[in-house]
Coordinates of C-alpha atoms in Angstrom, one line a residue:
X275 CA -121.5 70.0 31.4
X276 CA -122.6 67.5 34.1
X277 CA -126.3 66.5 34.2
X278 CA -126.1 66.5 38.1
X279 CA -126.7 68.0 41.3
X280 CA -123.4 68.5 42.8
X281 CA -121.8 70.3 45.6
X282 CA -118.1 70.2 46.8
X283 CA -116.7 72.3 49.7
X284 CA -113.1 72.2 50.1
X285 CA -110.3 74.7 51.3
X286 CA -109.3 76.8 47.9
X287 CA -106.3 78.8 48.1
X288 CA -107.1 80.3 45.2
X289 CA -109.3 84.0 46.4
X290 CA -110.5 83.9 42.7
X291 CA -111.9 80.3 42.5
X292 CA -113.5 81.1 46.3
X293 CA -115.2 83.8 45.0
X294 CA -116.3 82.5 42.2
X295 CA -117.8 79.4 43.8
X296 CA -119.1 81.9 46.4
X297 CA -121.0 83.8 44.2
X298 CA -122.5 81.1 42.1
X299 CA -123.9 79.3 45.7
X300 CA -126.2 82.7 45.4
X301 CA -127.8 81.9 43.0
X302 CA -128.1 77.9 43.7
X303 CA -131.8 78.2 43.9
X304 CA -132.3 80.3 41.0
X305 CA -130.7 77.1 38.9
X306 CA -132.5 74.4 40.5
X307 CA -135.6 73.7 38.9
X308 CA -135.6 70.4 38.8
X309 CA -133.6 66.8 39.7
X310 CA -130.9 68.3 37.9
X311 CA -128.1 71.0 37.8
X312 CA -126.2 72.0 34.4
X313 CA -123.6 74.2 35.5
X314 CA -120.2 75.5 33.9
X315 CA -118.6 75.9 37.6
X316 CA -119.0 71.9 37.8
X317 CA -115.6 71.4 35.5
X318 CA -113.2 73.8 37.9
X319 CA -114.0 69.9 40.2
X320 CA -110.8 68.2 39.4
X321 CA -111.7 64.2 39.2
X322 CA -109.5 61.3 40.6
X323 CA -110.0 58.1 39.2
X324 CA -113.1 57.6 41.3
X325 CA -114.4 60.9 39.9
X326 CA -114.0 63.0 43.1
X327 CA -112.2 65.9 44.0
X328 CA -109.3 65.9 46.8
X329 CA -107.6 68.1 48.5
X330 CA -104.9 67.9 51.1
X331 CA -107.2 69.7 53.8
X332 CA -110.5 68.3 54.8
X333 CA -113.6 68.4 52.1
X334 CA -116.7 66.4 51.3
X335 CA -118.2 66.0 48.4
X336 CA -121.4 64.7 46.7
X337 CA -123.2 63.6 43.1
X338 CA -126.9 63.5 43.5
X339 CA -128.6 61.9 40.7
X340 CA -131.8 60.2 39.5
X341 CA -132.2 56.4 41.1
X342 CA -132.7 54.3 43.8
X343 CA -130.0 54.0 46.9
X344 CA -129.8 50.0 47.0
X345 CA -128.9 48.8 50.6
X346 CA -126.7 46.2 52.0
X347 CA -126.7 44.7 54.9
X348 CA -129.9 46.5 56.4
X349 CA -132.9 45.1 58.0
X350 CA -135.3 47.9 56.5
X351 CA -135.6 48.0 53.3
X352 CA -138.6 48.3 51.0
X353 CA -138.9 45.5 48.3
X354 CA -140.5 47.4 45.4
X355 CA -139.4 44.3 43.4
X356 CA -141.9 43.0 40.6
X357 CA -145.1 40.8 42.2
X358 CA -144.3 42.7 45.8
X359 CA -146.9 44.7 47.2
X360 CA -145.2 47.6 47.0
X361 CA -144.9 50.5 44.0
X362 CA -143.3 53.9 43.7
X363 CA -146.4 56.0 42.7
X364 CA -145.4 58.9 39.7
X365 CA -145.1 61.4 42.2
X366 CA -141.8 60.0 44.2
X367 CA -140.4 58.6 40.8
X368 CA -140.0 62.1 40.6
X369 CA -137.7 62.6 42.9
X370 CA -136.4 59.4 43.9
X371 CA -132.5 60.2 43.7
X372 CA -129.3 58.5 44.5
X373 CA -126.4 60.0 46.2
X374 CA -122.2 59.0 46.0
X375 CA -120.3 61.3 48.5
X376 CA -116.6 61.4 49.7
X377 CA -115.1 63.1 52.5
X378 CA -111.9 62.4 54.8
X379 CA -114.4 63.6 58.2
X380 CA -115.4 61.6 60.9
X381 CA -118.8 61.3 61.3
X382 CA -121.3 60.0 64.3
X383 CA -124.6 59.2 63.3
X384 CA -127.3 58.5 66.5
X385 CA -130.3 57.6 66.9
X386 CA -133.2 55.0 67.1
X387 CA -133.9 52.4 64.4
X388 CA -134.8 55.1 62.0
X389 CA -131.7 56.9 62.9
X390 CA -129.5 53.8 61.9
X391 CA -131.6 54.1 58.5
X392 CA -129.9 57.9 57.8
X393 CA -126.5 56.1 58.6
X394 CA -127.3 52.8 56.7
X395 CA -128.3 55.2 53.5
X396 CA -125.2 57.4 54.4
X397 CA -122.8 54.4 54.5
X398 CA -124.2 53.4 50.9
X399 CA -123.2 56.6 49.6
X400 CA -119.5 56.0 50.7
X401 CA -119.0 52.9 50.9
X402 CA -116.0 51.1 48.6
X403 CA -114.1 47.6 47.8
X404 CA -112.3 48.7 50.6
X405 CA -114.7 49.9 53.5
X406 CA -114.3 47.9 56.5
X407 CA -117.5 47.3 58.5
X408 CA -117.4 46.6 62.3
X409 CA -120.4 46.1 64.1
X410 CA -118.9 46.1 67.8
X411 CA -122.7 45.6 69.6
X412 CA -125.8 44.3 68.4
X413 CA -129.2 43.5 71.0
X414 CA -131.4 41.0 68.5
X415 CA -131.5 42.4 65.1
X416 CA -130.6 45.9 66.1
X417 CA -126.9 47.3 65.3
X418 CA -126.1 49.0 68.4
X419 CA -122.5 50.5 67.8
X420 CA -121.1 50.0 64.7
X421 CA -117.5 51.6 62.9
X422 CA -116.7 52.1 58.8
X423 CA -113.4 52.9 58.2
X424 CA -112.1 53.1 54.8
X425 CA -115.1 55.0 53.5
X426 CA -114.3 56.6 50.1
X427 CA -112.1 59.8 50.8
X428 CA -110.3 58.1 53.4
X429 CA -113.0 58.9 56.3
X430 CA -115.2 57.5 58.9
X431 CA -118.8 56.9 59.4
X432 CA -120.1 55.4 63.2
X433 CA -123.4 54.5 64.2
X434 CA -124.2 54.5 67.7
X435 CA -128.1 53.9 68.8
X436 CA -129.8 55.7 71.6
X437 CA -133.8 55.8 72.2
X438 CA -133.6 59.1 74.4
X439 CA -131.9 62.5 74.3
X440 CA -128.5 62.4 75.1
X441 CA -129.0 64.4 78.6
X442 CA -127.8 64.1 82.2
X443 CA -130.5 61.6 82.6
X444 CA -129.9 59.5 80.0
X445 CA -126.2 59.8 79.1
X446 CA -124.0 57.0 81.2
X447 CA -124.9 54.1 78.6
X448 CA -124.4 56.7 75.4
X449 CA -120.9 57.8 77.0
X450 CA -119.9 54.2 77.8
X451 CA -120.6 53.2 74.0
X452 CA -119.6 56.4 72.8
X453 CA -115.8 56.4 74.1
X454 CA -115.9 52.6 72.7
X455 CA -116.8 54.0 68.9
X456 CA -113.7 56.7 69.8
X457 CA -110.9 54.5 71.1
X458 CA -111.5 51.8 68.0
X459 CA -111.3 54.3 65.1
X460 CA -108.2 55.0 64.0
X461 CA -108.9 59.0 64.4
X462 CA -109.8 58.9 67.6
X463 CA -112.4 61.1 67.5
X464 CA -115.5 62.2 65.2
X465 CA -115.4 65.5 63.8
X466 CA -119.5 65.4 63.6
X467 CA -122.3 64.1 64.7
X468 CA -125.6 63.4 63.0
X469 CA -128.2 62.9 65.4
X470 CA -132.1 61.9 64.4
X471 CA -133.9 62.6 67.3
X472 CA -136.4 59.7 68.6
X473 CA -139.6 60.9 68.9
X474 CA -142.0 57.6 69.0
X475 CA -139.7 56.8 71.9
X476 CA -140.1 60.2 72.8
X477 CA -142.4 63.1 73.1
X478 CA -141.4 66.2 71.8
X479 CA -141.9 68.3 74.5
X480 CA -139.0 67.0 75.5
X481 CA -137.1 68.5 72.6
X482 CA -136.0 71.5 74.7
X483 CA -133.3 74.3 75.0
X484 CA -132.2 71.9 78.4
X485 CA -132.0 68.8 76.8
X486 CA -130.5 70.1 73.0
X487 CA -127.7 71.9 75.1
X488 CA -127.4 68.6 77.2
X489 CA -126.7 66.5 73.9
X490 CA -124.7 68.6 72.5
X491 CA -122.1 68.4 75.5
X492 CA -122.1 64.8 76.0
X493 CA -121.3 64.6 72.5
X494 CA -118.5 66.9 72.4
X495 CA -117.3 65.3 75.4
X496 CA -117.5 61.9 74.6
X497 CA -117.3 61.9 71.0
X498 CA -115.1 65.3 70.4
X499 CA -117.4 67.0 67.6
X500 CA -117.0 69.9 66.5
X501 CA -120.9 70.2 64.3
X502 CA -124.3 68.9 65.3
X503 CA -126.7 67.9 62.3
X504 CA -130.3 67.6 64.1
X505 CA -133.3 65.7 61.7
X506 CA -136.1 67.7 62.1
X507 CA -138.9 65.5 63.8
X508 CA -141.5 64.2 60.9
X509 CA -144.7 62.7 60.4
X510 CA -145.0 59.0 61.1
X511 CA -148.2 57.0 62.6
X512 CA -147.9 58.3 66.4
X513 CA -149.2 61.5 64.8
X514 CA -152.8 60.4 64.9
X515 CA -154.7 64.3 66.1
X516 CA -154.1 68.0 65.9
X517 CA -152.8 68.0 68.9
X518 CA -149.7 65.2 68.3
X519 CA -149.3 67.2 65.3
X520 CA -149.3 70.8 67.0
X521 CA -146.6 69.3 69.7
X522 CA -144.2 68.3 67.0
X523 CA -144.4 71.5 65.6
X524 CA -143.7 73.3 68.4
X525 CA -141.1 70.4 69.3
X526 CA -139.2 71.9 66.1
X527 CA -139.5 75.3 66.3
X528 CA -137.4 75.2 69.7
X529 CA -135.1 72.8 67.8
X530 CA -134.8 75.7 65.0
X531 CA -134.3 78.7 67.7
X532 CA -132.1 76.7 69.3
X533 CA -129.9 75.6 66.1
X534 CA -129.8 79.9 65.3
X535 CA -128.5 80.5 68.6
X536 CA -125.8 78.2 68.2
X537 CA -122.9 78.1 65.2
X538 CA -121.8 74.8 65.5
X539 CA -125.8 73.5 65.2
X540 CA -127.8 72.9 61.9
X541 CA -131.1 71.2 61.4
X542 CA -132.0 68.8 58.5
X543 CA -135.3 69.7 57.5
X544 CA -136.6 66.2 57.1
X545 CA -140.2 67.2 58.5
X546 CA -140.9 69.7 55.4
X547 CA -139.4 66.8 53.4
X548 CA -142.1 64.1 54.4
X549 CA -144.8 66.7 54.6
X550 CA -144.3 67.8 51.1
X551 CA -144.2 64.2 50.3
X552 CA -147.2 63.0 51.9
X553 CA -149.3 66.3 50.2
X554 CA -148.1 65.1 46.8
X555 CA -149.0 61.7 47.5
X556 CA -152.4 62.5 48.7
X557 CA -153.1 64.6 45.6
X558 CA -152.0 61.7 43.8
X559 CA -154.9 59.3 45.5
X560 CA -157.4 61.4 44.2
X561 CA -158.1 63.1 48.0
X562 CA -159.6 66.6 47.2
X563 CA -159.3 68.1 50.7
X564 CA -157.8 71.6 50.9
X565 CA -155.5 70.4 54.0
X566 CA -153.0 67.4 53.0
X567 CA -152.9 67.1 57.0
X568 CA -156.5 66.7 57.6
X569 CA -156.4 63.4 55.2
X570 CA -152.9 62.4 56.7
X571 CA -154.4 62.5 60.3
X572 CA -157.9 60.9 59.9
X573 CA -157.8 58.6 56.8
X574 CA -156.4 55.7 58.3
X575 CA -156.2 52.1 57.1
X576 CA -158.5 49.8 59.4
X577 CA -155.8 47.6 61.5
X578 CA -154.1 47.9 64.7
X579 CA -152.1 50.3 63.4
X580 CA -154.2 52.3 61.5
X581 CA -152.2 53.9 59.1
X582 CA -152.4 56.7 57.5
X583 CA -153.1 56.0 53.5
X584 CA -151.5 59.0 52.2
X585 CA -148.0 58.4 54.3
X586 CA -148.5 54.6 53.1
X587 CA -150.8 53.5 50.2
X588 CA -149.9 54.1 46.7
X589 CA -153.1 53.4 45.5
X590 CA -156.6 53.7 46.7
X591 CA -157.9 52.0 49.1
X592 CA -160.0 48.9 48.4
X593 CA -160.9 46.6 50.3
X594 CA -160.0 48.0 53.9
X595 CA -156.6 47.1 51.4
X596 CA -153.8 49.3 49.5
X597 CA -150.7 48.5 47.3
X598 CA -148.0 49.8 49.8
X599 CA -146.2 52.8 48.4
X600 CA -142.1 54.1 48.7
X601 CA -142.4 56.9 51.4
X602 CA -142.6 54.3 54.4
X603 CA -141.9 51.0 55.5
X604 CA -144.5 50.6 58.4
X605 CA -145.7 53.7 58.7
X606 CA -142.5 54.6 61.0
X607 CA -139.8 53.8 59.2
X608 CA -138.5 55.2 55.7
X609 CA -138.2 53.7 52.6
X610 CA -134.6 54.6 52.0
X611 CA -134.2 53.3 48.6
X612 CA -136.5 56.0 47.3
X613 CA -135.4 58.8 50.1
X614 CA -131.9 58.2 51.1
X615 CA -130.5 59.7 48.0
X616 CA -132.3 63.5 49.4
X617 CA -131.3 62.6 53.4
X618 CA -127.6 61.9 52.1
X619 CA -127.3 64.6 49.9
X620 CA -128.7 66.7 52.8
X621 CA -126.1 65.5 55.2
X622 CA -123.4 65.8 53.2
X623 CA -124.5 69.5 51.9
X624 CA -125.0 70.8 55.9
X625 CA -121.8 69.1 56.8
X626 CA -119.9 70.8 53.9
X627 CA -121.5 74.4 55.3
X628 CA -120.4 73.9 58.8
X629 CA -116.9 73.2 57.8
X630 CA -116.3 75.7 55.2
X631 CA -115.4 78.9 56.8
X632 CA -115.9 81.3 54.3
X633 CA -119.5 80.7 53.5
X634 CA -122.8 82.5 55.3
X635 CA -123.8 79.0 57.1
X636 CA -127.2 80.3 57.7
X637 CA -127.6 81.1 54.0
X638 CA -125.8 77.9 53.3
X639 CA -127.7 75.7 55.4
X640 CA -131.0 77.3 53.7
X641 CA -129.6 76.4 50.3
X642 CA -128.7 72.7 51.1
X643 CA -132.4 72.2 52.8
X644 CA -134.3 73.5 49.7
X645 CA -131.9 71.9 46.9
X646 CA -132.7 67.9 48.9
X647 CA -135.5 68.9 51.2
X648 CA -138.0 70.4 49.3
X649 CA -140.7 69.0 47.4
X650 CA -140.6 70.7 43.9
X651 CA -144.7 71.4 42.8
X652 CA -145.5 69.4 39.9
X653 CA -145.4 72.9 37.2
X654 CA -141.7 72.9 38.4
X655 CA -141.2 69.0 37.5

């Protein structure tokens, strides 16, 4: 037995084995109680000498396990190093996780600066002595187009950064850098795209039927995906009333009906993710209030930012001061040491879904979101 989380999709030829697997996914949440999964199905995964399963068709594959996703080359990153101000508090030692993945797709990830973090974390879980990095634009400190190759399982990962929806108003610069990340990659096209969608840059009433179906063609135009991974919009420090917060809601819900009308669509549920984080968290502080959202939204640290303590602080506030904790940088971007081992795992899980056709993908997609997104309550821990 493997003291893991694990999930592999891959073409079997074998009807037996495929039913197998098959019925064993139905009962995926039944065996996941905690950061671990003990299952006998895990030895029919035949290891290479890298541990991972190949096949001649296309597969990805993924170990979640306890840990910390350490980042390279990245410009947000959370020092939680001894004498920093900065702690993981009990509740996201809990389940802090780190993620290795292999797969022979192509994958787009796009986005803002937080959208480079899911791709920086993703690009950690593949990465090997022989992953080639080009980074083809950059404005300041900010990657702007960037190409792996030689990713572990022979794939390739691409980051391309855009502040807006990828719609009719916003698309000539995405399509100009997009066909750039296309014609440098040895595949010549991206089987999938990632995309986190911007709001801060954005509001999200402008997460609509319009502008989803808008993104989605320019990226199967430009990029020639087949899948569409949206991140659920989460909290960050924009969401300062019940009003922000009500929009983003709403914001998702059209993201959601709009990912069930459409096969090739699935949504990362990164919002229930943070939320369950920041309720935990609060808990934690000693906050006593009934709604978790109530103390997100209105106790803030004093500051021109004002952030929230429960999204930020991993200990009480004293002061007007707080040790900083490992759910965000800034109170916008993610601590992805801590995180990025659920958001990769999450990825690779949907991803793994949408290309095997002999699973329910709605059921599938259901399964991966509450194996990496959900918060398990402390009685499960």
């Amino acid at each position: 037995h493997y003291a893991n989380e694990i999930m592999s999709f891959s073409k079997l030829k074998s009807g037996f084995l495929l039913s197998f697997c098959m019925l064993l996914s139905t009962s995926y949440t039944s065996i996941l109680r905690s950061n671990y999964l003990t299952a006998d199905w895990l030895l029919l995964v035949r290891e290479n000498s890298e541990g991972w399963t190949l096949t001649d068709n296309s597969h990805i594959s993924y170990v979640m396990k306890p840990g910390v996703t350490n980042l390279t080359n990245g410009r947000y990153s959370c020092d939680h190093s001894p004498g920093s101000n900065r702690n993981f508090t009990k509740s996201l030692q809990d389940i802090s996780n780190y993620t290795s993945a292999s797969t022979n797709l192509s994958i787009a990830v796009v986005g803002d600066s937080l959208g480079f973090q899911f791709f920086h974390a993703f690009e950690q879980s593949l990465s090997t002595n022989l992953t080639q990095r080009n980074v083809m634009d950059k404005v300041r400190v900010h990657e702007q187009l960037t190409l792996i190759e030689g990713i572990r399982g022979n794939g390739t990962l691409g980051f391309l950064r855009l502040t807006s929806m990828w719609d009719q108003e916003h698309h000539e610069h995405p399509d100009y850098q997009g066909r750039m990340l296309v014609g440098n990659s040895t595949k010549n096209k991206f089987d999938a795209m990632v995309f986190r969608i911007p709001n801060g840059w954005i509001e999200a009433k402008e997460v609509n039927h319009t502008n989803l179906n808008e993104t989605i063609y320019y990226a199967k135009q430009v990029l020639k995906v087949k899948v569409v991974v949206f991140v659920a919009m989460f909290f960050n420090n924009n969401i300062d009333s019940r009003e922000r917060w009500d929009e983003l809601q709403e914001g998702n819900k059209r993201l959601r009906d709009f990912a069930r009308q459409h096969s090739d669509v699935l949504v990362l549920d990164m919002d229930h993710f943070m939320h369950g984080l920041i309720e935990r968290n609060a808990k934690e502080l000693g906050f006593n209030q009934s709604s978790w959202l109530d103390v997100a939204l209105f106790q803030r640290l004093p500051g021109k930012y004002n952030h929230s303590v429960p999204h930020v602080c991993a200990t009480p506030v004293t002061h007007k001061r707080c040790v900083r904790n490992m759910i965000s940088m800034d109170g916008m971007h993610l601590c992805m040491e801590s995180i990025g081992g659920r958001t990769n795992a999450g990825i690779a899980c949907l991803l793994g879904c949408a290309f095997h056709q002999e699973v329910n993908q709605e059921g599938c997609e259901k399964e991966c979101n509450v194996m990496s997104m959900r918060i398990p309550t402390a009685e499960e821990n």
